CSV table of C-alpha atoms and ligand atoms in Angstrom, one decimal:
chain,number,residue,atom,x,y,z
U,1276,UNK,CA,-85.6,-11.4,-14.0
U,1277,UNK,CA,-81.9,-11.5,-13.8
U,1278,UNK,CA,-80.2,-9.5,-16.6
U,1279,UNK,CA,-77.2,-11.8,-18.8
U,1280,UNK,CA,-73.8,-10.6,-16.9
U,1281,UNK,CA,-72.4,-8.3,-19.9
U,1282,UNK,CA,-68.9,-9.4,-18.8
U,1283,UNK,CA,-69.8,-13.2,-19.8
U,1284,UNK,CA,-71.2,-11.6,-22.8
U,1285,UNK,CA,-68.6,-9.4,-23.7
U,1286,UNK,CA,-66.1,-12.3,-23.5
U,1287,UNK,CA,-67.7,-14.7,-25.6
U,1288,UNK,CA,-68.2,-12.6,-28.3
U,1289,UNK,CA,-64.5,-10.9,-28.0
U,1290,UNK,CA,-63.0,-14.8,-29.2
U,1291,UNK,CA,-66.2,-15.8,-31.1
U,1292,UNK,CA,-65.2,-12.5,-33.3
U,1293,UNK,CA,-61.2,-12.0,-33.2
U,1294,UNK,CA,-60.6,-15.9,-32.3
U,1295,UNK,CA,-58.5,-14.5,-29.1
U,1296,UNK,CA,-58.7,-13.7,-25.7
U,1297,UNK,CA,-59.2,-9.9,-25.0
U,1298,UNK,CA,-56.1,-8.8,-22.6
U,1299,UNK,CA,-57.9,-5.8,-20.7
U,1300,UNK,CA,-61.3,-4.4,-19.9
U,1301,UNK,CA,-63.5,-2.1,-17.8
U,1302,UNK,CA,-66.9,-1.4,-17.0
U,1303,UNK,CA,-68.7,1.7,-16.4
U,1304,UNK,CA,-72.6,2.2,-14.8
U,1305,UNK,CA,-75.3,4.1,-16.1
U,1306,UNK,CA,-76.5,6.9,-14.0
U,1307,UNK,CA,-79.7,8.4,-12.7
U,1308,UNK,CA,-79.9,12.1,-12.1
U,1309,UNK,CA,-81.8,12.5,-9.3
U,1310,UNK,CA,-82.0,16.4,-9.8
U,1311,UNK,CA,-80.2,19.2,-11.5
U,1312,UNK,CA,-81.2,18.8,-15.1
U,1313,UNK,CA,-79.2,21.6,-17.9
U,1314,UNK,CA,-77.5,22.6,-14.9
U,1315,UNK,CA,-74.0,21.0,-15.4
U,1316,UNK,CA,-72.8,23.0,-18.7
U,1317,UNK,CA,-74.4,26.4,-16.9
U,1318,UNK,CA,-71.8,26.1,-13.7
U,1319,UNK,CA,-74.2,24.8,-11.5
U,1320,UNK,CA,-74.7,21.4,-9.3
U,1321,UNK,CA,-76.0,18.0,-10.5
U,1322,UNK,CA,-76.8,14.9,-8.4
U,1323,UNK,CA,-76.7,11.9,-10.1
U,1324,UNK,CA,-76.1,8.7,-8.8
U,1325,UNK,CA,-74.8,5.1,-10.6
U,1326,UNK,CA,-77.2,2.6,-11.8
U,1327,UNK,CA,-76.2,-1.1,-11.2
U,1328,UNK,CA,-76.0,-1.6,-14.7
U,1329,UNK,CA,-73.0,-1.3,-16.4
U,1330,UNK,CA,-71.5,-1.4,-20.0
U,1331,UNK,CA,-68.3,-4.0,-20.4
U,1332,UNK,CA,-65.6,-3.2,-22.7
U,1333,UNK,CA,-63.4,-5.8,-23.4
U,1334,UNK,CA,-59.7,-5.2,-25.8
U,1335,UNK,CA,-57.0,-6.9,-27.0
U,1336,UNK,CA,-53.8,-5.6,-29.6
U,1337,UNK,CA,-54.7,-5.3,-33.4
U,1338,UNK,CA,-53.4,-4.0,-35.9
U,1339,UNK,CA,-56.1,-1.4,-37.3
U,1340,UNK,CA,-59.5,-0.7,-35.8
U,1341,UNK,CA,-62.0,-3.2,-35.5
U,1342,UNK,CA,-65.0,-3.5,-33.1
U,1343,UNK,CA,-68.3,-5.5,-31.9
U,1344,UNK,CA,-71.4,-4.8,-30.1
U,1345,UNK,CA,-73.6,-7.2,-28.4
U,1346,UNK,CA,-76.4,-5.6,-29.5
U,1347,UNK,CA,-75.8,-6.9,-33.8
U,1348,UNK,CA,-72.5,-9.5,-33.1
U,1349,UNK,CA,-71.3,-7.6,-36.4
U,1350,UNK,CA,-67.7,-6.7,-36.4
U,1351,UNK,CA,-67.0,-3.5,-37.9
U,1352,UNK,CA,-63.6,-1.7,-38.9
U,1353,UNK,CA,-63.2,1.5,-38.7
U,1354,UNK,CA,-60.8,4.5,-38.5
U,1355,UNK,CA,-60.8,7.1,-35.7
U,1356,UNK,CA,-59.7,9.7,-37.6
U,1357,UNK,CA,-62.2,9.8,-40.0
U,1358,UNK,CA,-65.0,12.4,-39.7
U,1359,UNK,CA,-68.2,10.5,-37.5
U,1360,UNK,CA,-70.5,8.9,-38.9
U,1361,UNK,CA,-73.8,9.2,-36.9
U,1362,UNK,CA,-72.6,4.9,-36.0
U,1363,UNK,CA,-71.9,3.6,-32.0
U,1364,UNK,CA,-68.7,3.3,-33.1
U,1365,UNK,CA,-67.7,7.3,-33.1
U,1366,UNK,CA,-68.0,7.0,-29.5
U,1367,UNK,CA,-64.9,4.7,-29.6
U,1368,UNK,CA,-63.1,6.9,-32.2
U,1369,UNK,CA,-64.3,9.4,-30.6
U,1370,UNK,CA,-62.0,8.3,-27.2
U,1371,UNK,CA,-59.2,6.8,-29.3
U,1372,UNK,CA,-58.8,10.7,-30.6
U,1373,UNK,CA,-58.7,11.8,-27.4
U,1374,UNK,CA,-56.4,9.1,-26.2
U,1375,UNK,CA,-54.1,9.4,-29.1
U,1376,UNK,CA,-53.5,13.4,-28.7
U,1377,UNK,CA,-52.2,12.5,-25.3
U,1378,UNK,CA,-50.1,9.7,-26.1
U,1379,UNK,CA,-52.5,6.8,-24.3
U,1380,UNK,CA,-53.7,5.4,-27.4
U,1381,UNK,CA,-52.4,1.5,-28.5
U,1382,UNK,CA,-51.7,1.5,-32.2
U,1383,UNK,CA,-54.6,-0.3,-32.6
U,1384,UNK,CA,-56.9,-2.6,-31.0
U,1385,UNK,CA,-59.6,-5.0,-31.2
U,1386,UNK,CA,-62.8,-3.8,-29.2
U,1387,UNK,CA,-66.1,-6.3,-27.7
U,1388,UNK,CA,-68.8,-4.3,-26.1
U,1389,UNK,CA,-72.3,-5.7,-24.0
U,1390,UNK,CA,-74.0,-3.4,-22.3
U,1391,UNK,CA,-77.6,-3.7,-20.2
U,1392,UNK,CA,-77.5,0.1,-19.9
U,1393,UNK,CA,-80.3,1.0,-22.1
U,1394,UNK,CA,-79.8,2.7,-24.7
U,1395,UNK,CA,-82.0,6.0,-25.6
U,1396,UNK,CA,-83.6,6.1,-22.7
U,1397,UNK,CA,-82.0,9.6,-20.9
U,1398,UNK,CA,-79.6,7.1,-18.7
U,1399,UNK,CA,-75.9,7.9,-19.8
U,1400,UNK,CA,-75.4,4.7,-22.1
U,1401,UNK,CA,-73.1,7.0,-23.6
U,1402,UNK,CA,-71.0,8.1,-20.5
U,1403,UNK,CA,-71.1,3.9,-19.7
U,1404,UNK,CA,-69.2,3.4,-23.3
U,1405,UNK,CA,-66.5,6.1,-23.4
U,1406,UNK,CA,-65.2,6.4,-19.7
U,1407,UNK,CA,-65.3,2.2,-20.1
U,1408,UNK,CA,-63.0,2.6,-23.5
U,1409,UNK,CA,-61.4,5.0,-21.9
U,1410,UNK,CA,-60.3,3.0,-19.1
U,1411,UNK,CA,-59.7,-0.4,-20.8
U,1412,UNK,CA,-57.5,1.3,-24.1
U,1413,UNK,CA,-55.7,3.5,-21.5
U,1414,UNK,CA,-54.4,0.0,-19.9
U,1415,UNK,CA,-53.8,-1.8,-23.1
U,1416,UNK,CA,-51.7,0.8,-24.0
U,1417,UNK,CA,-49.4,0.4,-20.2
U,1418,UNK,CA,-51.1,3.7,-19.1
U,1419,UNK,CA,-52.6,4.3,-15.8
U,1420,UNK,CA,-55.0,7.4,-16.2
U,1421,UNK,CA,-56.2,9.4,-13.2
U,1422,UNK,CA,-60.6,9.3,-12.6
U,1423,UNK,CA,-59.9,12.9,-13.3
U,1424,UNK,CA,-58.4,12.1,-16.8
U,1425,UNK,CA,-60.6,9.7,-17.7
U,1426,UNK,CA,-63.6,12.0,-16.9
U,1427,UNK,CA,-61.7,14.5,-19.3
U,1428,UNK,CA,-61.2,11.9,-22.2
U,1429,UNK,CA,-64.8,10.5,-22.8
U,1430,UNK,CA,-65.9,14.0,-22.1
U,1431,UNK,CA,-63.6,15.5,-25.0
U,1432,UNK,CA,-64.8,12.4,-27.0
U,1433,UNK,CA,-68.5,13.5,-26.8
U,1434,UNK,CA,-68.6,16.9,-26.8
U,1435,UNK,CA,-65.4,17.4,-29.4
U,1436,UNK,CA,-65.6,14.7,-31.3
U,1437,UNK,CA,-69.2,13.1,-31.6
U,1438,UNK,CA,-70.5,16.9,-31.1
U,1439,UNK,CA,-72.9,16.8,-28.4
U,1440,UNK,CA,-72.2,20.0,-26.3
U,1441,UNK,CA,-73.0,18.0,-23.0
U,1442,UNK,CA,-71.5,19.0,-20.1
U,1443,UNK,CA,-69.3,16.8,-17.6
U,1444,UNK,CA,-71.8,15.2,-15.3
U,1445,UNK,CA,-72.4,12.1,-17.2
U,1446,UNK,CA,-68.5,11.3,-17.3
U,1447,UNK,CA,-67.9,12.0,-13.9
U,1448,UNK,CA,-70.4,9.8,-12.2
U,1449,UNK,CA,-69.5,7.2,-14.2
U,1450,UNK,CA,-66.2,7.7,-12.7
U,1451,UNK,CA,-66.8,9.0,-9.3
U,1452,UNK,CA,-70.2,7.1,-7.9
U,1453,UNK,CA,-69.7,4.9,-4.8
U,1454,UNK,CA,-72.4,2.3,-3.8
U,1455,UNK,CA,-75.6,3.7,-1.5
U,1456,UNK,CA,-74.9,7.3,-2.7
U,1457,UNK,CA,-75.5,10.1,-4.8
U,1458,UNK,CA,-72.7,12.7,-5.8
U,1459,UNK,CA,-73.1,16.2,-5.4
U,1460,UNK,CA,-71.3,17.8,-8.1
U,1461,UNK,CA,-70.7,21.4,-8.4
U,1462,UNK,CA,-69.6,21.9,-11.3
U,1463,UNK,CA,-68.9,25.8,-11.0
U,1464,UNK,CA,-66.5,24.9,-8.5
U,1465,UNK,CA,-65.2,21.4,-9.9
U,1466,UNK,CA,-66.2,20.3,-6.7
U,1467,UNK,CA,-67.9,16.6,-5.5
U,1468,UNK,CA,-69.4,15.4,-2.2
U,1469,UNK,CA,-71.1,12.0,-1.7
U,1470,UNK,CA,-74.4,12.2,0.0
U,1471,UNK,CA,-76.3,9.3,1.0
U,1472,UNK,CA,-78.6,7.2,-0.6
U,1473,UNK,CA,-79.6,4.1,0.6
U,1474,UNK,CA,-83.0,3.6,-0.9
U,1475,UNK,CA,-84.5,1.8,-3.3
U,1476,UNK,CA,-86.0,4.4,-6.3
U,1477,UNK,CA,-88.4,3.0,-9.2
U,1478,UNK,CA,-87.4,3.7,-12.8
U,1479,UNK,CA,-90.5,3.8,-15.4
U,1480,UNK,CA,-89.1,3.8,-19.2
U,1481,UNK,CA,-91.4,6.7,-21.4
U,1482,UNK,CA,-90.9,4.2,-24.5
U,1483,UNK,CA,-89.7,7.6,-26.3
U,1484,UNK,CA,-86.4,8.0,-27.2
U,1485,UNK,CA,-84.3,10.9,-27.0
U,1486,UNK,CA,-81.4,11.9,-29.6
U,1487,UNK,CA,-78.8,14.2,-27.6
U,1488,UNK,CA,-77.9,15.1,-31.4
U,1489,UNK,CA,-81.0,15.8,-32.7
U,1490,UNK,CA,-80.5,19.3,-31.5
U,1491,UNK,CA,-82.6,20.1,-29.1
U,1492,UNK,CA,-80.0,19.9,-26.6
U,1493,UNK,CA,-77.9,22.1,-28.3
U,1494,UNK,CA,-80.3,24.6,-28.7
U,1495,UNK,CA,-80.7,24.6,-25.3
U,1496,UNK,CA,-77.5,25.0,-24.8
U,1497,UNK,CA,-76.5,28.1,-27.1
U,1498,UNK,CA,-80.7,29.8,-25.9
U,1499,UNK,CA,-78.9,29.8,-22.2
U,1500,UNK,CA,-75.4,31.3,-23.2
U,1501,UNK,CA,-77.4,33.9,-24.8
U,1502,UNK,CA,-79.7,34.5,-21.5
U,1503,UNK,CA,-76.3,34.9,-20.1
U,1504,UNK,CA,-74.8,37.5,-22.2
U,1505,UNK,CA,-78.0,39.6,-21.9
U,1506,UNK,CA,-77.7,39.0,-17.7
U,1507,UNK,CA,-74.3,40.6,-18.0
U,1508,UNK,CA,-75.4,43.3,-20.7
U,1509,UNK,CA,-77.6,44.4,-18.0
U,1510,UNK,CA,-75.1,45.0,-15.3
U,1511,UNK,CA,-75.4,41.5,-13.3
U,1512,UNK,CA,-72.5,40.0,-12.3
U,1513,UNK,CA,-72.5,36.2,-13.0
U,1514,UNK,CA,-69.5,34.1,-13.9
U,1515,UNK,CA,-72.3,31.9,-15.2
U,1516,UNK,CA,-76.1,31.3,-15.7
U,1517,UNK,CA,-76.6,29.1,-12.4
U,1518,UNK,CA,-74.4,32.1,-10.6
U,1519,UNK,CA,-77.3,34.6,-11.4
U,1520,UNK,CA,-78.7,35.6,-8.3
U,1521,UNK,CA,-82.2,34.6,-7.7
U,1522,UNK,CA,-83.4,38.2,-6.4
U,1523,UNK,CA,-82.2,39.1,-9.7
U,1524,UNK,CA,-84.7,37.5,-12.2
U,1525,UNK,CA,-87.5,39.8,-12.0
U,1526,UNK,CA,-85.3,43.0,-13.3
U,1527,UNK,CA,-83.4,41.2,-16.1
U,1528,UNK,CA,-87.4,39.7,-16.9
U,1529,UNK,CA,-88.0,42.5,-19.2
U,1530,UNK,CA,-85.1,42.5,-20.4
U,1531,UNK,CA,-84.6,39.6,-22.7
U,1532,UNK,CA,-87.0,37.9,-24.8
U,1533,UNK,CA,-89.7,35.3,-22.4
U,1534,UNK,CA,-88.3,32.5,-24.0
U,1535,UNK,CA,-84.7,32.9,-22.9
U,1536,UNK,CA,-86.4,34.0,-19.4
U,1537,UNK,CA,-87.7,30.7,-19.2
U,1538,UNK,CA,-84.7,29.0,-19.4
U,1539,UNK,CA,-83.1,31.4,-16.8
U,1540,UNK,CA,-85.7,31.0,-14.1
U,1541,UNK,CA,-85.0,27.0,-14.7
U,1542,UNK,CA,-81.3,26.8,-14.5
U,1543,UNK,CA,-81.7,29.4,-11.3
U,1544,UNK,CA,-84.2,27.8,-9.4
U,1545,UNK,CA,-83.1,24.3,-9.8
U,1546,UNK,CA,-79.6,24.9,-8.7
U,1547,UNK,CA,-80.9,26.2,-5.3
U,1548,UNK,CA,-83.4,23.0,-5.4
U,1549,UNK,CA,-81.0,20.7,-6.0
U,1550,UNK,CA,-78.2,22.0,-3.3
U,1551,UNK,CA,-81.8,21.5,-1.4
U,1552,UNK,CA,-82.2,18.4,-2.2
U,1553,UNK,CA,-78.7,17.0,-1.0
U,1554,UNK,CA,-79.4,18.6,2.2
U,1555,UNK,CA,-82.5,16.8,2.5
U,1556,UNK,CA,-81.6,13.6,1.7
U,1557,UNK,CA,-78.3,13.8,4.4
U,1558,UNK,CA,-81.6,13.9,6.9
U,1559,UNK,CA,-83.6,11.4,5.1
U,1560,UNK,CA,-86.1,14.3,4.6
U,1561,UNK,CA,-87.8,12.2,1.8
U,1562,UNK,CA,-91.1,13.9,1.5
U,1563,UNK,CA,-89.6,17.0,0.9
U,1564,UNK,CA,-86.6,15.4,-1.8
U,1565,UNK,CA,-89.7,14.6,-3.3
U,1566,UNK,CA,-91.8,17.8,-3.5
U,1567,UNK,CA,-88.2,19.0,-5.1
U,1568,UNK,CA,-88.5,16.3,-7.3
U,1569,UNK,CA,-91.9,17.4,-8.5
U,1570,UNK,CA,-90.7,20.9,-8.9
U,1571,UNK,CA,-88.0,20.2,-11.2
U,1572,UNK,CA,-90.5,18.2,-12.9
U,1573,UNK,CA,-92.6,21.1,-13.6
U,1574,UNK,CA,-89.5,23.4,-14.2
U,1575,UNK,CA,-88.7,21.4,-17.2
U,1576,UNK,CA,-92.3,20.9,-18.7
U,1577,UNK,CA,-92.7,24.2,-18.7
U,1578,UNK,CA,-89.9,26.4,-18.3
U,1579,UNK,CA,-87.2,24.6,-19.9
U,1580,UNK,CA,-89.7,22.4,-22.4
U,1581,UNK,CA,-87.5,19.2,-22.0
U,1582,UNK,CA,-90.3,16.6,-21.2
U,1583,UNK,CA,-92.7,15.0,-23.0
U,1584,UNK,CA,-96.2,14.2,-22.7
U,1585,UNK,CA,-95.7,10.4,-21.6
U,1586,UNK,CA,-93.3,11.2,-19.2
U,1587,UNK,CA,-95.9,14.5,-17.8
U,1588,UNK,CA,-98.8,11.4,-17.2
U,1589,UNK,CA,-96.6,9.2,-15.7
U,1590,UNK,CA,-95.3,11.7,-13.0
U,1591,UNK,CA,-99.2,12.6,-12.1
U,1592,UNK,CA,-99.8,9.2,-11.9
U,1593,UNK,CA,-97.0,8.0,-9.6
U,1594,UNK,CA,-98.1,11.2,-7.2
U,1595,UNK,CA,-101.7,10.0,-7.5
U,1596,UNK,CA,-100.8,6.6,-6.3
U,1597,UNK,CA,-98.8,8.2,-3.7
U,1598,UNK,CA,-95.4,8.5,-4.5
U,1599,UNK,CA,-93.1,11.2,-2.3
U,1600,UNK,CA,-91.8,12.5,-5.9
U,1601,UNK,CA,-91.4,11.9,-9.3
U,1602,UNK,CA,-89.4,13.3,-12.4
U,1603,UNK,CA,-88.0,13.4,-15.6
U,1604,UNK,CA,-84.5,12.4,-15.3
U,1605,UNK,CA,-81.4,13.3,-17.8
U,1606,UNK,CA,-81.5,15.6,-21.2
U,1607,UNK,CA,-85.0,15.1,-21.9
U,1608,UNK,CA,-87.6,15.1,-24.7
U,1609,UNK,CA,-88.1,11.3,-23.9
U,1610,UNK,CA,-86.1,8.5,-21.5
U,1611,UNK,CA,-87.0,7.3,-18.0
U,1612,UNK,CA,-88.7,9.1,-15.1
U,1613,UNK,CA,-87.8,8.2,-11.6
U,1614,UNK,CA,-90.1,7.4,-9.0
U,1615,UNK,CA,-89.7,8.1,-4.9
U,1616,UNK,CA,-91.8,6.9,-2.8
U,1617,UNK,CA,-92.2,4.7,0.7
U,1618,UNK,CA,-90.9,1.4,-0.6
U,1619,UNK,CA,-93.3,-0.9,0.7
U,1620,UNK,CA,-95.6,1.3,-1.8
U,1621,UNK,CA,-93.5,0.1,-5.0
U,1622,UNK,CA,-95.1,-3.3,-6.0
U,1623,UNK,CA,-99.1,-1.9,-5.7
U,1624,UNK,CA,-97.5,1.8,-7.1
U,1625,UNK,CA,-96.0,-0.1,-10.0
U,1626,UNK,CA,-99.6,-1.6,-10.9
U,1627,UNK,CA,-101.5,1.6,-10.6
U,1628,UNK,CA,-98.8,3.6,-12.8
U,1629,UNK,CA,-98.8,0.5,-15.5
U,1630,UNK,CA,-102.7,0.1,-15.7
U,1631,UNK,CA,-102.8,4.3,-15.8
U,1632,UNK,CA,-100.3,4.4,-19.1
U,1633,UNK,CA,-102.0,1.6,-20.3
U,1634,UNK,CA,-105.3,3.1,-20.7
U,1635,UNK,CA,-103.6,6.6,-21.6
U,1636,UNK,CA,-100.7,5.8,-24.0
U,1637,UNK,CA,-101.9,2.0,-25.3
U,1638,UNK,CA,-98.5,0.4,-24.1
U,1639,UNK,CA,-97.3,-1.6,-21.3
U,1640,UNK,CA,-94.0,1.1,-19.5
U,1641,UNK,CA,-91.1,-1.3,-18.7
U,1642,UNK,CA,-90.2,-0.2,-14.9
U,1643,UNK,CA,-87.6,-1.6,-12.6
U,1644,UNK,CA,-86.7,-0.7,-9.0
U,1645,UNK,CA,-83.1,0.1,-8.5
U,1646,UNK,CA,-80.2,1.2,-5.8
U,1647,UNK,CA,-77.7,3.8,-6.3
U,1648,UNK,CA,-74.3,1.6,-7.1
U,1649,UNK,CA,-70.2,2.1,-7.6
U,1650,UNK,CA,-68.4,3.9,-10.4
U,1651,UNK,CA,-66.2,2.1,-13.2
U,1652,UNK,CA,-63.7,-0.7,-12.2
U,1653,UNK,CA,-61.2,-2.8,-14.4
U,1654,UNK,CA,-62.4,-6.0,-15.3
U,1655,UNK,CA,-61.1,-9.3,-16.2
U,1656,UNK,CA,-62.7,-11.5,-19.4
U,1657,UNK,CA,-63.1,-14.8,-16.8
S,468,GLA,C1,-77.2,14.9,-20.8
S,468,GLA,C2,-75.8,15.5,-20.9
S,468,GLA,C3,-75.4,16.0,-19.5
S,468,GLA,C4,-76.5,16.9,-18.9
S,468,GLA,C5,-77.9,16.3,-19.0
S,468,GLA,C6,-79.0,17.3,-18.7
S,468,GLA,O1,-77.2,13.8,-20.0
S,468,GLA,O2,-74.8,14.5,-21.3
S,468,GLA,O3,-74.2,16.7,-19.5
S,468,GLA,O4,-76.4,18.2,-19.5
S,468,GLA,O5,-78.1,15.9,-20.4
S,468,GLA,O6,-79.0,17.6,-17.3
């Protein structure tokens, strides 16, 4: 079923709501990350790639603050510098901030938004909005901001302002991907290489979704800082958690609570998998992307305790009806597992998986087969 083109959508409402025409705009994808999970704000490599589904952000001058989502039609004022307010809208205020400390805010501004990125669902919808706003305020304002930049301001808008300690893969994917590949991010090294990808990979939706604030993820984040400090305490000389060398785990094991252990082995181990994994899929060495796949599955059930039951069922049914690979993708605790597997398998696969969760869960998953696609562009309200 063909999804409504968000930039249609994001026009009509922009003059349905401010009764004129916006006068710039930008578009950002979604992104799948094939493998790397809780590696990017530990200094170690991701590898996501852009989904075809984007978020449109449409602006125009205004005097004040005023915005509207697709998702309600219901235009809202608000003020970036007040404190946020758990609404969509800090994400905006959130890059106006940012914007504004560096000069490459407009005074104001009136904002349309349509996105087909779902929301909730562990694929960047939030990455899609900022580095979009980002873009589209940064030219309303006569400023042309590097992909660098731009990476910086919806990452700043996040993590400082909406107060998600994410890291920076989210931002730079949306701002980096190029069509039929994944990127290789290390971001140790603040370094990015494309690999290819020219297949088609099935996404299966859990149903459950995941609150980056809810805390978990921060958790997480401040439990592997602390497996760090004890690493160094120790005598092992890391610059970061993902820097810790692998011969290394078994002395610092007794060393630190099993919990944080856990979380160690994880970031570890998946960094090595995932530099792995890029190799692999430069040979299109798919079986063996997706036995990776399947181990950084199991590194997050049960070392890093990110996934959640549905998404456990789905990946043992997807192997059982002989998928390559199969994982949890993003922050966790809920959101989309992606499936790799022969592609003439997909349409009988796709049956098997739905009739399996069926009968386990009581619900129908919404799936869809996808392609990696490009970064963030400027766009024009046609
Ligand atoms: C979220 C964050 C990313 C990353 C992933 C987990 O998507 O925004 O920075 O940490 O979770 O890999």
């Amino acid at each position: 079923m063909p999804l409504t083109s968000p930039l249609r959508l994001a026009s009509s409402l922009f003059e349905a709501s401010f009764a004129s025409r916006p006068t710039a705009g930008a578009s950002a994808p979604g992104r799948v990350n094939l493998l790397g999970e809780h590696t990017d704000y530990n200094g170690g490599p991701v590898l996501p790639f852009a989904l075809p589904r984007r978020t449109v952000v449409l602006v125009g001058p205004g005097t004040g603050w005023e915005a509207v989502s697709a998702l309600d039609g219901a235009v809202v004022r608000f003020d970036p510098a007040a404190a946020p307010e758990g609404r969509w809208t800090d994400y905006l205020a959130g890059v106006i901030r940012v914007l504004h400390e560096m000069r490459a805010a407009p005074p104001g501004g009136r904002i349309a938004v349509a996105s087909v990125v779902p929301a909730g669902a562990g694929l960047a919808s939030s990455a899609a909005l900022t580095v979009a706003t980002a873009k589209a305020l940064s030219q309303l304002s006569h400023r042309r901001l590097s992909r660098e930049a731009l990476v910086e301001v919806a990452y700043h808008a996040e993590h400082d302002v909406v107060g998600v300690q994410c890291g920076r893969m989210d931002q730079t994917i949306a701002a980096h991907a190029t069509a039929r590949h994944a990127l290789l991010f290390e971001t140790g090294e603040d370094t990015r290489r494309q690999v290819p990808l020219d297949v088609p990979i099935l996404l299966i939706e859990t149903g459950v979704s995941h609150r980056l604030a809810d805390g978990e993820y921060n958790r997480r984040r401040a439990e592997c800082g602390a497996a760090l400090e004890t690493c160094r305490a120790v005598g092992v000389d890391a610059g970061s958690l993902a820097a810790v060398p692998e011969e290394t785990l078994e002395q610092v094991r007794s060393q630190m609570p099993e919990v944080l252990f856990r979380r160690l082995r994880h970031v570890v181990r998946e960094s090595g998998r995932t530099r792995a994994a890029a190799l692999a899929l430069t040979t299109r060495d798919f079986p063996r992307v997706g036995q990776f796949l399947l181990d950084g599955h199991a590194s997050i059930r049960d070392d890093f305790e990110s996934s959640c039951g549905e998404a456990d069922r789905l990946v043992e049914s997807a192997v059982r009806h002989g998928a390559w690979g199969a994982r949890l993708t993003g922050a966790g605790w809920g959101g989309t597992v992606l499936v790799l597997a022969p592609p003439e398998r997909y349409p009988a696969l796709s049956k098997a998986v739905a009739a399996d969760f069926r009968r386990e869960v009581g619900r129908a998953p919404v799936m869809w087969t996808t392609r990696a696609a490009g970064g963030f562009r400027g766009e024009r309200a046609g």
